[in-house]
mmCIF file of C-alpha atoms in Angstrom:
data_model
loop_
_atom_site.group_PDB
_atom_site.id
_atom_site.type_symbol
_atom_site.label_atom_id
_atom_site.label_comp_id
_atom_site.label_asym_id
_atom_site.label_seq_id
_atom_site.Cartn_x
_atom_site.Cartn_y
_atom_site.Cartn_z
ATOM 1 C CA UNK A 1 102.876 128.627 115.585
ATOM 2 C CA UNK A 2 101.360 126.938 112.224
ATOM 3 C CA UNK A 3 98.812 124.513 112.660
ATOM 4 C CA UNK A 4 99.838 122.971 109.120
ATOM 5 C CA UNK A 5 102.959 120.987 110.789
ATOM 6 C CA UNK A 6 102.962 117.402 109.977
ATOM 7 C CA UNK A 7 103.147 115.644 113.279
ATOM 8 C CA UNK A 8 105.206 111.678 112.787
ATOM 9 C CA UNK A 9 107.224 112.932 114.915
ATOM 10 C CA UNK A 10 104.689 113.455 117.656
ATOM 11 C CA UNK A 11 105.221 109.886 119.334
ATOM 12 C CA UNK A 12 108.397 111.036 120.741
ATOM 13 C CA UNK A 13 107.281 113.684 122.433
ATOM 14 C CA UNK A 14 104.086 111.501 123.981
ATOM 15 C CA UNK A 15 106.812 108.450 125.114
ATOM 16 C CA UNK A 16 108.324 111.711 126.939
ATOM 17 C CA UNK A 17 105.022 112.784 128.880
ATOM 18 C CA UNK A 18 104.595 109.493 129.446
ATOM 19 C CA UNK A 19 107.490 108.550 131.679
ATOM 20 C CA UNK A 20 104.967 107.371 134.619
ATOM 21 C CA UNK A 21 103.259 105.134 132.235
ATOM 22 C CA UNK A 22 103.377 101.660 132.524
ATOM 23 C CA UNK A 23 103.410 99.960 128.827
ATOM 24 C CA UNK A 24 101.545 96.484 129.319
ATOM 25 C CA UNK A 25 102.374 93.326 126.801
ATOM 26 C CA UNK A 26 98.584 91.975 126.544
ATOM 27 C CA UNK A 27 97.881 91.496 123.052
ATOM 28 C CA UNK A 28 100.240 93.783 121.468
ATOM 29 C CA UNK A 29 101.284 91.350 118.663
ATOM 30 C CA UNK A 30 97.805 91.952 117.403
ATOM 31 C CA UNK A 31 97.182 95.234 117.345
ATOM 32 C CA UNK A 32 100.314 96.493 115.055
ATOM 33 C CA UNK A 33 100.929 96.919 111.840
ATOM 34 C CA UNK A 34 100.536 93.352 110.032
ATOM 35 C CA UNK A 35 103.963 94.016 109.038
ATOM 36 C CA UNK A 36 105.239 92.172 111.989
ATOM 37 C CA UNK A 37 106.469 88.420 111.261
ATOM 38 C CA UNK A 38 106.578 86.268 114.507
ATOM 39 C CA UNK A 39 108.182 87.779 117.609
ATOM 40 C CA UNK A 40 111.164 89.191 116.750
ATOM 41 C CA UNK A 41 111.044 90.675 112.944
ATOM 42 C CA UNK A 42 109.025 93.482 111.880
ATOM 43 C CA UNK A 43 108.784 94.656 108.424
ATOM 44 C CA UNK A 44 106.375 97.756 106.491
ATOM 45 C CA UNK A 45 105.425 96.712 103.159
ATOM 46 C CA UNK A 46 104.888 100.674 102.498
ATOM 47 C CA UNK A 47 108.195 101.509 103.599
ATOM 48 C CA UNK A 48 110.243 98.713 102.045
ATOM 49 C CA UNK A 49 111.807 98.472 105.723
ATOM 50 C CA UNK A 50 112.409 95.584 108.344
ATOM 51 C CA UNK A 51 113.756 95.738 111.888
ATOM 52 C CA UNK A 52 114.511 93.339 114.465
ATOM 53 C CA UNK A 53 113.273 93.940 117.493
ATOM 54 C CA UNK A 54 115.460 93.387 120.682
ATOM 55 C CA UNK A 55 115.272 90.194 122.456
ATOM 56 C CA UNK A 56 113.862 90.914 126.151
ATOM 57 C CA UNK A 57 111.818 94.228 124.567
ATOM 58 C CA UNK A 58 108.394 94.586 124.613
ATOM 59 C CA UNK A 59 105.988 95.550 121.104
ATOM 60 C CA UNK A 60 103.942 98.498 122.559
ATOM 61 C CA UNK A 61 99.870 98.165 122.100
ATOM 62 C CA UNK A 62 98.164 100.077 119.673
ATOM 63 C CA UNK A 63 95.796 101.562 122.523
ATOM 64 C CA UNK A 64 98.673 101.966 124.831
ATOM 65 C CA UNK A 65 100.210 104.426 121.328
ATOM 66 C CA UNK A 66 96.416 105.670 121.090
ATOM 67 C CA UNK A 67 96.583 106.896 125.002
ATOM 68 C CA UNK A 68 100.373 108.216 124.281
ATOM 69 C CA UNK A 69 99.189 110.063 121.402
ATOM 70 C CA UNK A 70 96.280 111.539 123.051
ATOM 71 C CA UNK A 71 98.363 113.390 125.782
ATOM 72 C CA UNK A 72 101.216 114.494 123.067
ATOM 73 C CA UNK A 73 98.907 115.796 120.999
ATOM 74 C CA UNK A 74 96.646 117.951 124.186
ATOM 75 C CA UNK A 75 99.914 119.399 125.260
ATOM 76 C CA UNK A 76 100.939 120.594 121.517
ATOM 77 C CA UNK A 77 97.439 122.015 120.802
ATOM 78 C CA UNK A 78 98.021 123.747 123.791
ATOM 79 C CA UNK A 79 100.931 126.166 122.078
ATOM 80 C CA UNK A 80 99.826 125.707 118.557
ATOM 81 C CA UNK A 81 96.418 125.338 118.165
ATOM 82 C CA UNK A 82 94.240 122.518 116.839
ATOM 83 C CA UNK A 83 95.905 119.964 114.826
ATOM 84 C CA UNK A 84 95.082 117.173 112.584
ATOM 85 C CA UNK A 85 96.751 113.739 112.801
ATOM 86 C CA UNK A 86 94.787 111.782 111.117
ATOM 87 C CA UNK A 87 97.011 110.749 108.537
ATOM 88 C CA UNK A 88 99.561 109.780 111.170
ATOM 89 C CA UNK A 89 99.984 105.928 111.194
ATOM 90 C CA UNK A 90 101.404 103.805 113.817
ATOM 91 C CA UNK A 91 104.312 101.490 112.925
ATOM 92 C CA UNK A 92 106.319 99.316 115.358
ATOM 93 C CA UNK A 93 107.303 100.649 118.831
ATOM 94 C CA UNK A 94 108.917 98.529 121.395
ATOM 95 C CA UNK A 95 110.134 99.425 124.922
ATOM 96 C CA UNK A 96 112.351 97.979 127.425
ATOM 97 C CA UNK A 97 110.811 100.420 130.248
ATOM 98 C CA UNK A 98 109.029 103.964 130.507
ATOM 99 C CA UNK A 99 112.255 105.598 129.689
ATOM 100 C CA UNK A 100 114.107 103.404 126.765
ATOM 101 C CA UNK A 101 111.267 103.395 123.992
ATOM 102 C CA UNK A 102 111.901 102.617 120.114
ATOM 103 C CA UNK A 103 108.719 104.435 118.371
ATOM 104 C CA UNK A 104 108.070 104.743 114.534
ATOM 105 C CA UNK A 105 105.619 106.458 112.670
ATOM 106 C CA UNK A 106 104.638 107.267 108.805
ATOM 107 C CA UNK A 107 101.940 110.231 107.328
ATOM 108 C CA UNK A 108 101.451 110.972 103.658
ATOM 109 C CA UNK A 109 102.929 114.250 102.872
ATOM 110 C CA UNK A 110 102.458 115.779 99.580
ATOM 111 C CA UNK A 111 105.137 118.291 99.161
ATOM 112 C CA UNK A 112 104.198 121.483 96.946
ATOM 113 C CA UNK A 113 107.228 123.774 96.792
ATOM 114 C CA UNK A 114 111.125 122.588 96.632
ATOM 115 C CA UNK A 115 112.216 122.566 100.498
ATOM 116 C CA UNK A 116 109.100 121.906 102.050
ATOM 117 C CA UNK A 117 109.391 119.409 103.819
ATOM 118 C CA UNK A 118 113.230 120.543 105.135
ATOM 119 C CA UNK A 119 111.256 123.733 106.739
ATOM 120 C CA UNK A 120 108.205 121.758 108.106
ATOM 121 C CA UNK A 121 110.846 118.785 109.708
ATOM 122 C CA UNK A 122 112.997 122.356 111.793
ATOM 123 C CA UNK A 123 109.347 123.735 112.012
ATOM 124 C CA UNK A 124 108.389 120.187 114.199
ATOM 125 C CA UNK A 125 111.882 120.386 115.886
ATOM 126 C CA UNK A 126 111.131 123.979 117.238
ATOM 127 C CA UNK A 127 107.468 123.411 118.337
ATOM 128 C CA UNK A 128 108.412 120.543 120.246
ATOM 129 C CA UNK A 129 110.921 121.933 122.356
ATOM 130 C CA UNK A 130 108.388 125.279 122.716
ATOM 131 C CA UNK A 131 106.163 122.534 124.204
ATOM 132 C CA UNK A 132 108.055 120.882 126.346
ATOM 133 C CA UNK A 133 109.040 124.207 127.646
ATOM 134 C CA UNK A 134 105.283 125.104 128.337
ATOM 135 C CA UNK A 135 104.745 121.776 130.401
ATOM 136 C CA UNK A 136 107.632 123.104 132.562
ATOM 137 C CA UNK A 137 110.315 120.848 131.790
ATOM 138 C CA UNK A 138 113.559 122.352 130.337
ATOM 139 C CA UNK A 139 115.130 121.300 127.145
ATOM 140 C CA UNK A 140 117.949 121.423 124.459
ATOM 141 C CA UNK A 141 117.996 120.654 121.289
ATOM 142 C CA UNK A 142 120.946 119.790 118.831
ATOM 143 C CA UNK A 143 121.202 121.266 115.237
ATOM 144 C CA UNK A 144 119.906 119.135 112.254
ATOM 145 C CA UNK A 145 122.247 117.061 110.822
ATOM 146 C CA UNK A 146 122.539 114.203 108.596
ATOM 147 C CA UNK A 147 123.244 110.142 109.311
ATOM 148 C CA UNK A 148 122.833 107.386 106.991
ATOM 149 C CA UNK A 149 121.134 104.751 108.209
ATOM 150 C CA UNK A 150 121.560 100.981 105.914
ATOM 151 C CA UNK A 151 122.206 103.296 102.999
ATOM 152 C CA UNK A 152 119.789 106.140 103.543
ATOM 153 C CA UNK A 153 120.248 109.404 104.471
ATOM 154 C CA UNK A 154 117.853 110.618 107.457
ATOM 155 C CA UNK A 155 117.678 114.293 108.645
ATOM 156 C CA UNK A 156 118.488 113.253 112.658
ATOM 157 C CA UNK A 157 118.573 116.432 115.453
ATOM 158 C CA UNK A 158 118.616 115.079 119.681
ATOM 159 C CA UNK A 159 116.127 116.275 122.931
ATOM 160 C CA UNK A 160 117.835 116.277 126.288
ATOM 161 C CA UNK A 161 114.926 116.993 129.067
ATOM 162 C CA UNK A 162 116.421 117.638 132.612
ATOM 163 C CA UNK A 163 114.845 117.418 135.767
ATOM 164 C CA UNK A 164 114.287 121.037 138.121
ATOM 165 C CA UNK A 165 117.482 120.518 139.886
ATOM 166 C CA UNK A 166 119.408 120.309 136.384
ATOM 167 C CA UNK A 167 120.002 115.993 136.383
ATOM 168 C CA UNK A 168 119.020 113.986 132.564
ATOM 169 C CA UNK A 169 115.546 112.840 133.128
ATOM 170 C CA UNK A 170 115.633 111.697 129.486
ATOM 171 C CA UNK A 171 117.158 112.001 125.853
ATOM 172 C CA UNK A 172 115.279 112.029 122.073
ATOM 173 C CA UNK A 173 117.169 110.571 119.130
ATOM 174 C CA UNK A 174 114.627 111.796 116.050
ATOM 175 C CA UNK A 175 115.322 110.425 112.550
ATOM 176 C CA UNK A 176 113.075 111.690 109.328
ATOM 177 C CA UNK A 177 113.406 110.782 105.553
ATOM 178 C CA UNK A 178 110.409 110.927 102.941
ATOM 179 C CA UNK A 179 110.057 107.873 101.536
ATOM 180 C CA UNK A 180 107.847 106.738 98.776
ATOM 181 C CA UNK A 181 105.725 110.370 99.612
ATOM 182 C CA UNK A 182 105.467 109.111 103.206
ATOM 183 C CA UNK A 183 107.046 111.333 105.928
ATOM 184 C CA UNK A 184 109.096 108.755 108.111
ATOM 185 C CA UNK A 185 110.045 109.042 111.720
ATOM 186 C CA UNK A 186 111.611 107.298 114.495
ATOM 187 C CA UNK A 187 112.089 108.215 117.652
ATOM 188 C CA UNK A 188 114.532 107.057 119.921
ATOM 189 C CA UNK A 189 114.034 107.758 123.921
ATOM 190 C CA UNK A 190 116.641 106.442 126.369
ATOM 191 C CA UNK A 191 118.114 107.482 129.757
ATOM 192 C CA UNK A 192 121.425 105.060 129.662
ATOM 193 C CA UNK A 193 124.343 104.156 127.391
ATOM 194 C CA UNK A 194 123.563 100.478 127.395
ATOM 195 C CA UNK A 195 119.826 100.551 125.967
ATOM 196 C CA UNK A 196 121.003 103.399 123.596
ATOM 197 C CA UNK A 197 123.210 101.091 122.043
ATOM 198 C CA UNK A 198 121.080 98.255 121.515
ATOM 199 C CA UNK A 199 117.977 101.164 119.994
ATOM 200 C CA UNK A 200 120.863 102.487 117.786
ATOM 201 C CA UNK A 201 122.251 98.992 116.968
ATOM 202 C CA UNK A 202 119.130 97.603 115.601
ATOM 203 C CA UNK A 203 117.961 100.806 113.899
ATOM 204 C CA UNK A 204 120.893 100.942 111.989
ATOM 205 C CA UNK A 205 120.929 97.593 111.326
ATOM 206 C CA UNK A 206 117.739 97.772 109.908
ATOM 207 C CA UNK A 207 117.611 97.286 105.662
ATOM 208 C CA UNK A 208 115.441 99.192 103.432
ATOM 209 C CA UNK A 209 114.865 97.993 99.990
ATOM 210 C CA UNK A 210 116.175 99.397 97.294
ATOM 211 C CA UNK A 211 112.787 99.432 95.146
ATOM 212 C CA UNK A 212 111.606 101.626 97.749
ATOM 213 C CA UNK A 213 114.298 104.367 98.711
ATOM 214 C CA UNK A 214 112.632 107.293 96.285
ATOM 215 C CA UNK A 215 111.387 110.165 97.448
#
């Protein structure tokens, strides 16, 4: 596997490992992204994007996202090598429980050749499900296809991670757009039709603004 994969979509595959992980609400306001405007509104000045975040739903920590990221990331080196993250920033993540998680992420990416970025987004999607594989759980993932979200299109392909006796432990929604020469993700875990509908309904609610939406 190359090592020169950019990882924003690694949160997902942390909230995943992290199923028996208990997110706590101490202080979380204050450890995000400044971005976020009293309880319920967050917005990235980068990105030109705001969300609302769902009453009853919980902003994830900064440490808590530092521990998350720290398992993800052991588990990927372990098929691919060593890896640098460091560009990888935190945006706003919010969960309603271990398995219904809204994470987003951003990480410079300076693209060189026409298509890069395409074949490093279905280079991502394959390592991750080779991972997953290696930790023992079994996995499918769809095709990438496209979905506009508030006017943008995102490249958007789906995890579903099932339990040894062949039962839905979990499922992955992963969006990805460059934006403004930032690689964009969000990740979207959930385990129920209810709380996918509210992560979907206020992701594609969210607005983007205009000034911002080159690549």
């Amino acid at each position: 596997m190359s090592t020169s994969i950019r990882l924003t979509r690694l949160l997902a595959f942390s909230g995943a490992l992290a199923l028996l992980v208990s997110f706590g609400e101490s202080d979380a306001e204050e450890q995000i992204d400044k971005g976020l405007v009293g309880k319920s509104i967050y917005t990235s000045r980068e990105l030109g994007w705001t969300i609302e975040i769902p009453k009853g739903w919980t902003v994830v920590s900064e440490d808590k996202l530092d521990g998350l990221d720290k398992k993800g990331l052991d588990a990927i080196e372990n098929v691919a090598g060593s890896i640098d993250y460091s560009g990888l920033k935190h945006l706003i993540s919010f969960s309603k429980n271990k398995f219904n998680i809204f994470q987003s992420t951003s990480e410079p990416f300076d693209i060189e050749y026409e298509g890069q970025w395409e074949e490093n987004n279905s280079a991502l999607r394959d390592l991750l499900l080779v991972t997953y594989k290696d930790q023992g759980l079994r996995a499918k993932a769809s095709e990438i296809s496209i979905e506009n979200v508030s006017g943008l299109d995102f490249q958007k392909y789906e995890f579903t991670i099932y339990s040894p006796k062949g039962s839905v432990i979990i499922n992955q929604l992963m969006y990805s757009r460059l934006i403004n020469g930032l690689d964009f993700g969000v990740a979207i875990n959930y385990n129920n039709e209810i709380d996918k509908n509210i992560l979907l309904g206020v992701w594609r609610s969210s607005r983007f603004d205009s000034n911002y939406n080159n690549k």
